[in-house]
PDB file of C-alpha atoms in Angstrom:
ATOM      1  CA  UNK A   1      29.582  -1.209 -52.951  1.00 80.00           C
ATOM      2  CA  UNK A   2      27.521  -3.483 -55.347  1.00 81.00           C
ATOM      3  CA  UNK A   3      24.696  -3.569 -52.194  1.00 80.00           C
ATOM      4  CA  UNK A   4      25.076   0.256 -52.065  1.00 78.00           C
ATOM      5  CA  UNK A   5      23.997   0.538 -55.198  1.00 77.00           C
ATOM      6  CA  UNK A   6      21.179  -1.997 -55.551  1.00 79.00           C
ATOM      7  CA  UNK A   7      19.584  -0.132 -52.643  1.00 80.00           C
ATOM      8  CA  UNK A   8      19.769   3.379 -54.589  1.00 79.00           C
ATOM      9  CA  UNK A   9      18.778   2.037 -57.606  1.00 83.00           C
ATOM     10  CA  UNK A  10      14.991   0.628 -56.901  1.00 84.00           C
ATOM     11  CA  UNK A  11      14.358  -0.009 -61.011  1.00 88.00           C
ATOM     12  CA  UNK A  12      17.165  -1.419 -61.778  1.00 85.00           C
ATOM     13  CA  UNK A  13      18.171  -0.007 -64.795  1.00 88.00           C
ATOM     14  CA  UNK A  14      21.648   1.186 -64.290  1.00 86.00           C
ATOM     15  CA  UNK A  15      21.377   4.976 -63.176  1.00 85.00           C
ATOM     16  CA  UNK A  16      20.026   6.311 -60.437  1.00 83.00           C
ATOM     17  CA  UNK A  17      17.193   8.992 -60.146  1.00 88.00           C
ATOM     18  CA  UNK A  18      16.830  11.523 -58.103  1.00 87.00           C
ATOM     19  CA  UNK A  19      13.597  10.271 -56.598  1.00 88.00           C
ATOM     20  CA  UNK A  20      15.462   6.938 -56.041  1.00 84.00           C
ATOM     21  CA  UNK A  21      18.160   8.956 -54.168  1.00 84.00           C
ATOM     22  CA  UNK A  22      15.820  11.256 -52.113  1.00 83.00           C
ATOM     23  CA  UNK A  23      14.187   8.071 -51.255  1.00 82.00           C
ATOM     24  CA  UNK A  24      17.293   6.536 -49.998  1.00 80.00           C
ATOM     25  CA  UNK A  25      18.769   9.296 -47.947  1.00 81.00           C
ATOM     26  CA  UNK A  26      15.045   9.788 -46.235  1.00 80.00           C
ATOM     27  CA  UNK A  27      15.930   5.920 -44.971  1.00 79.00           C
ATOM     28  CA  UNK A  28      18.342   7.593 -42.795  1.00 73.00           C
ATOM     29  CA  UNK A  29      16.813  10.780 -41.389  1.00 75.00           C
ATOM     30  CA  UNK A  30      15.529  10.121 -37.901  1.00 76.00           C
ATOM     31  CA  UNK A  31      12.161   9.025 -37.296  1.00 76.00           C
ATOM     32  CA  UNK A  32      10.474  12.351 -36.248  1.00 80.00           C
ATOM     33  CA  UNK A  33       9.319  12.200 -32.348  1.00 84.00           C
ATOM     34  CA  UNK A  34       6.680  14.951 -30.685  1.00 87.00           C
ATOM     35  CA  UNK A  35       7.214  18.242 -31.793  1.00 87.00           C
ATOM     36  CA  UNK A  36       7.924  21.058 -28.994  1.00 89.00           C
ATOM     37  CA  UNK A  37       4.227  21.540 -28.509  1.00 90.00           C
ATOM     38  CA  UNK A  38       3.355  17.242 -28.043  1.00 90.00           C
ATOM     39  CA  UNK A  39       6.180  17.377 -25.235  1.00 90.00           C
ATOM     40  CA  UNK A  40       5.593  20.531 -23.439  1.00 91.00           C
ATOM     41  CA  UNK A  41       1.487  19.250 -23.281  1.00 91.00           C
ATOM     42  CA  UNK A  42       2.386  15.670 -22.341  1.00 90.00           C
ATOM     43  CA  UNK A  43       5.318  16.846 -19.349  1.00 91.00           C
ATOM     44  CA  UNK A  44       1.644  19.225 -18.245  1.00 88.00           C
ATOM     45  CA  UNK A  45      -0.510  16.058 -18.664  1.00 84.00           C
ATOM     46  CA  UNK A  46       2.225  14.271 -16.145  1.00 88.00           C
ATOM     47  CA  UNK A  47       2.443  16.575 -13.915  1.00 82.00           C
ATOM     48  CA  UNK A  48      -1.321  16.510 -13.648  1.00 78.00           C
ATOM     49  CA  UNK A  49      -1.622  12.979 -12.933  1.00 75.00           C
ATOM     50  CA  UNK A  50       1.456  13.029 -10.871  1.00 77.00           C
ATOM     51  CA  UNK A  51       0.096  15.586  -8.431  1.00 72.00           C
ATOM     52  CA  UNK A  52      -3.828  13.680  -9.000  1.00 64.00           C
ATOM     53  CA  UNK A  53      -1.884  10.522  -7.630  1.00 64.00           C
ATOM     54  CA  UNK A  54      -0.288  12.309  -4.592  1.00 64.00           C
ATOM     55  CA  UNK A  55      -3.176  14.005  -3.553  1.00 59.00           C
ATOM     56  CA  UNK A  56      -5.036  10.748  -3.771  1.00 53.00           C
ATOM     57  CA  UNK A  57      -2.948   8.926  -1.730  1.00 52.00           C
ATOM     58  CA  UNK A  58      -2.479  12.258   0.816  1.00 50.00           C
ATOM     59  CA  UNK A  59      -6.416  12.795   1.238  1.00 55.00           C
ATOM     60  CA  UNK A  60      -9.485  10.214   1.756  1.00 54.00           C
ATOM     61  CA  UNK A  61      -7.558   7.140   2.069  1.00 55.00           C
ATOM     62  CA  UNK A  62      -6.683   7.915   5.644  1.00 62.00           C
ATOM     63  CA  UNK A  63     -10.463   7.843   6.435  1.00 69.00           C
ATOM     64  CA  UNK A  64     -10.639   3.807   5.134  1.00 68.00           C
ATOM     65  CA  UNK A  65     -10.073   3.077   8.968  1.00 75.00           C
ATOM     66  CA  UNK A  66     -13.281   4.964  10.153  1.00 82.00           C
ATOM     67  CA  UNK A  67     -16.486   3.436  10.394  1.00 88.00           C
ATOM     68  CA  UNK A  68     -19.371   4.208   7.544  1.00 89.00           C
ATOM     69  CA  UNK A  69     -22.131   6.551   8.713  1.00 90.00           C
ATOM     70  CA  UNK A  70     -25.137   4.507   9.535  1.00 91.00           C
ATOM     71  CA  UNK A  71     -28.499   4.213   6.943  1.00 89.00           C
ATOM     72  CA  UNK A  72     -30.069   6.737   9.897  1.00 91.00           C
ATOM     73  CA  UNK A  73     -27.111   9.145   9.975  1.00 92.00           C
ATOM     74  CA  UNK A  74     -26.962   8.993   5.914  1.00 90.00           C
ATOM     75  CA  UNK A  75     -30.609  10.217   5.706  1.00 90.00           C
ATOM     76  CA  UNK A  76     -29.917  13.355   8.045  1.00 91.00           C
ATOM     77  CA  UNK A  77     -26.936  14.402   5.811  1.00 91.00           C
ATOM     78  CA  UNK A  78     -28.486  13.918   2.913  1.00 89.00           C
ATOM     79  CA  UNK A  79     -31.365  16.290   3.984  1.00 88.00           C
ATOM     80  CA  UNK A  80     -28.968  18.708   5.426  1.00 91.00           C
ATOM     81  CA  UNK A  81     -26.637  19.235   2.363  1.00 89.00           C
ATOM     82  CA  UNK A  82     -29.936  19.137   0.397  1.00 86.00           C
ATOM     83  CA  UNK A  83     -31.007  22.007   2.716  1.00 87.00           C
ATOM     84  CA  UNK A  84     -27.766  23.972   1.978  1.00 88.00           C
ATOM     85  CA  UNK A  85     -28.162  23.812  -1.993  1.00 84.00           C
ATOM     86  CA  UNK A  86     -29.991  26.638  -2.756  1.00 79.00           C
ATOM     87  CA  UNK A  87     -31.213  24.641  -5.626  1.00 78.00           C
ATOM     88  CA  UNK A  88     -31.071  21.008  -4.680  1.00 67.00           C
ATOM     89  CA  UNK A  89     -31.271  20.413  -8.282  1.00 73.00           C
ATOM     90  CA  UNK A  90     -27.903  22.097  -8.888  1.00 78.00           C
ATOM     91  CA  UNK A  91     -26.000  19.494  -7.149  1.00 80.00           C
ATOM     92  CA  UNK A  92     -23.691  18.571 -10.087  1.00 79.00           C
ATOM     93  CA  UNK A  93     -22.661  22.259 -10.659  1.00 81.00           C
ATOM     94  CA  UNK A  94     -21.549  22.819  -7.190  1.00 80.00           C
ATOM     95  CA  UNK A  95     -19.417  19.621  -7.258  1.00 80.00           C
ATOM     96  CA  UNK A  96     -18.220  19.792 -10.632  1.00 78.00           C
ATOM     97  CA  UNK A  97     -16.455  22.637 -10.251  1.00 79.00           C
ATOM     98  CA  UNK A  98     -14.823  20.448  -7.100  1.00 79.00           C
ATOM     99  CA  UNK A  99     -13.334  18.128  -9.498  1.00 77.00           C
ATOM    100  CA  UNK A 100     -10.625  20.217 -10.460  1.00 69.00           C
ATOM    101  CA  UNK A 101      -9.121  18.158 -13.294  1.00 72.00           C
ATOM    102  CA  UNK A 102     -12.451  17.831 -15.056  1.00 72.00           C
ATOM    103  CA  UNK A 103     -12.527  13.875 -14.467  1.00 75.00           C
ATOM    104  CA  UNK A 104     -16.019  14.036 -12.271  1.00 76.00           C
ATOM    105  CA  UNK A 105     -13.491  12.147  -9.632  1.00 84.00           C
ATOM    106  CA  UNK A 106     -13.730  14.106  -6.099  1.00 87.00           C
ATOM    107  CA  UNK A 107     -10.994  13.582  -3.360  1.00 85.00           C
ATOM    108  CA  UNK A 108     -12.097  14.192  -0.088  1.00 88.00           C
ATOM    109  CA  UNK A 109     -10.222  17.256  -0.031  1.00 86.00           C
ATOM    110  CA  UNK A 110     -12.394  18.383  -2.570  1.00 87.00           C
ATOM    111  CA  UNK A 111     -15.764  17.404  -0.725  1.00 88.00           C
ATOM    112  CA  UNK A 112     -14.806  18.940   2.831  1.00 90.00           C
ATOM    113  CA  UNK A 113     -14.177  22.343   0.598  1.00 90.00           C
ATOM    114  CA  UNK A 114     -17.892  21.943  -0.904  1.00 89.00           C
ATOM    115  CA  UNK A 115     -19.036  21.134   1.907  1.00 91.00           C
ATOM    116  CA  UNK A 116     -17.049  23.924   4.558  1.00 93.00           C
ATOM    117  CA  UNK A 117     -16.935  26.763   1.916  1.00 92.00           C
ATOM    118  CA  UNK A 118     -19.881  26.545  -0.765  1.00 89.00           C
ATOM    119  CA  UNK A 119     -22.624  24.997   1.580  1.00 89.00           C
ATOM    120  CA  UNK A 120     -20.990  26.939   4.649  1.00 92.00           C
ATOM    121  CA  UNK A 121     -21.583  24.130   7.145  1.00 93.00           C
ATOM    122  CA  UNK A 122     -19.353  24.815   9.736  1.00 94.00           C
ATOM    123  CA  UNK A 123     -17.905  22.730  11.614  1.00 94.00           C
ATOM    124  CA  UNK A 124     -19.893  23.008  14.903  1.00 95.00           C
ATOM    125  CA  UNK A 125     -22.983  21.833  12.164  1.00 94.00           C
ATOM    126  CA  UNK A 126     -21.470  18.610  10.711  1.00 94.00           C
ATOM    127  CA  UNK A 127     -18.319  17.808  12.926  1.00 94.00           C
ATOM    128  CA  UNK A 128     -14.861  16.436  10.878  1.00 91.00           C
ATOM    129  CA  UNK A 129     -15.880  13.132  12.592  1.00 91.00           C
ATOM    130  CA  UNK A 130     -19.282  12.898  10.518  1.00 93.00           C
ATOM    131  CA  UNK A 131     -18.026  14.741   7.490  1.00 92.00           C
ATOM    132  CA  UNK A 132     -15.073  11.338   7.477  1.00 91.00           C
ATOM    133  CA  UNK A 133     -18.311   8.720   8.315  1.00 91.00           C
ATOM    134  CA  UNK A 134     -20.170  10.054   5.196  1.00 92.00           C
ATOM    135  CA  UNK A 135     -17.200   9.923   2.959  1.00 90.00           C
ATOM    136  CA  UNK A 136     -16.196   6.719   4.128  1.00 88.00           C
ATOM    137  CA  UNK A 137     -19.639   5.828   3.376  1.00 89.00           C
ATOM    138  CA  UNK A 138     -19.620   7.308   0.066  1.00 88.00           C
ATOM    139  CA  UNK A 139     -15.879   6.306  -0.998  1.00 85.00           C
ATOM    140  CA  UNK A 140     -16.919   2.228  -0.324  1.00 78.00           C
ATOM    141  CA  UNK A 141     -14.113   0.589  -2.384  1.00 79.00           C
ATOM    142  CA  UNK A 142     -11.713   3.397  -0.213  1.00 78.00           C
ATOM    143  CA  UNK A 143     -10.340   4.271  -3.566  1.00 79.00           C
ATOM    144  CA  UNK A 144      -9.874   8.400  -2.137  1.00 80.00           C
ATOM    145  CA  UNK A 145     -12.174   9.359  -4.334  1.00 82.00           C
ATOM    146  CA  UNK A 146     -15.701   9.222  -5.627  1.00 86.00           C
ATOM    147  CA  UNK A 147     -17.853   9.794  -8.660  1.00 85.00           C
ATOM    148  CA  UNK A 148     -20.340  12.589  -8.948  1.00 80.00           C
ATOM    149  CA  UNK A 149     -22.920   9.864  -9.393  1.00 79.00           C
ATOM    150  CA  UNK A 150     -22.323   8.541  -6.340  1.00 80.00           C
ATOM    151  CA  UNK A 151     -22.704  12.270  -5.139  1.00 83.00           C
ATOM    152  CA  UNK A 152     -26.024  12.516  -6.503  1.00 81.00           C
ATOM    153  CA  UNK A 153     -27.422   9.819  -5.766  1.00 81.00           C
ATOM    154  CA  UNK A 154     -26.620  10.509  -2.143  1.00 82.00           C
ATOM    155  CA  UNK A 155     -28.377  13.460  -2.048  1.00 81.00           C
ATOM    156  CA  UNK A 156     -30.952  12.855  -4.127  1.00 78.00           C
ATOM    157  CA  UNK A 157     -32.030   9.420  -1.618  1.00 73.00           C
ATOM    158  CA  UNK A 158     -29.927   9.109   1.176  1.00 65.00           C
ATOM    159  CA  UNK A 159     -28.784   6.171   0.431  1.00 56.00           C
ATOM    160  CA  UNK A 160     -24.791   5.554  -0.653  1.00 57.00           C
ATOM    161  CA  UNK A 161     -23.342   2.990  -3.334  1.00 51.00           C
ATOM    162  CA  UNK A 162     -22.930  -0.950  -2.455  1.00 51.00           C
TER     163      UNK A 162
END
């Protein structure tokens, strides 16, 4: 009992206040976690990256076992997605909105559907085959993904990241 009441009263001096007692009883409310808001926006943020990772690991990496494009075949598809822009300049707007979660990441999912829907090359154009040798070339550490830098630079030289 004596420890009871050394721990109410903080001052010492016999009595305790009510400041010393709120005090005390605050010691043993719960420590307050996320509120309703923090959880329901983190279990969204999870499900985000949860469904990121699976579509990672379900598109582009397959292609790691095809061969690059070579430096030749590079410089044709860089001049033929160029041709398809209809401002080559508006590269990054075309495949930003291809990055779906905002991250500037593109899975090759992502790049076919540029590629097939906004630049409308069909397939008899630029054949699955060379659409998977320019991402391979393009996606070098075989990560499934690559940056829009990488993007631009691509089309803005031909040439794709060592």
């Amino acid at each position: 009992m004596e420890s009871l009441w050394s721990a109410l009263d903080k001052d010492k001096s016999g009595f305790v206040t009510m400041q010393e007692f709120g005090a005390f009883m605050k010691r043993g409310q719960p420590e307050k976690g996320p509120t309703w808001k923090e959880r329901l926006q983190n279990e969204q943020d999870e499900k985000g990256r949860q469904a990121r990772l699976e579509k990672q690991t379900t598109s582009g990496r397959f292609i790691s076992t095809v061969e690059p494009a070579s430096a030749e075949e590079l410089q044709q598809l860089s001049v033929l997605l160029r041709e398809q822009l209809e401002d080559p300049k508006m590269w990054s707007a075309v495949f930003r909105k291809a990055a779906s979660d905002g991250s500037g990441n593109i899975t090759f999912d992502e790049f076919s559907g540029v590629v097939r829907q906004d630049l409308k090359l069909k397939k008899s154009t630029l054949p699955d085959a060379q659409l998977q040798r320019l991402w391979r070339s393009l996606d070098v550490d075989s990560s499934g993904f690559v940056v829009m830098q990488e993007i631009g630079l691509f089309l803005e030289t031909g040439l794709a990241c060592d």
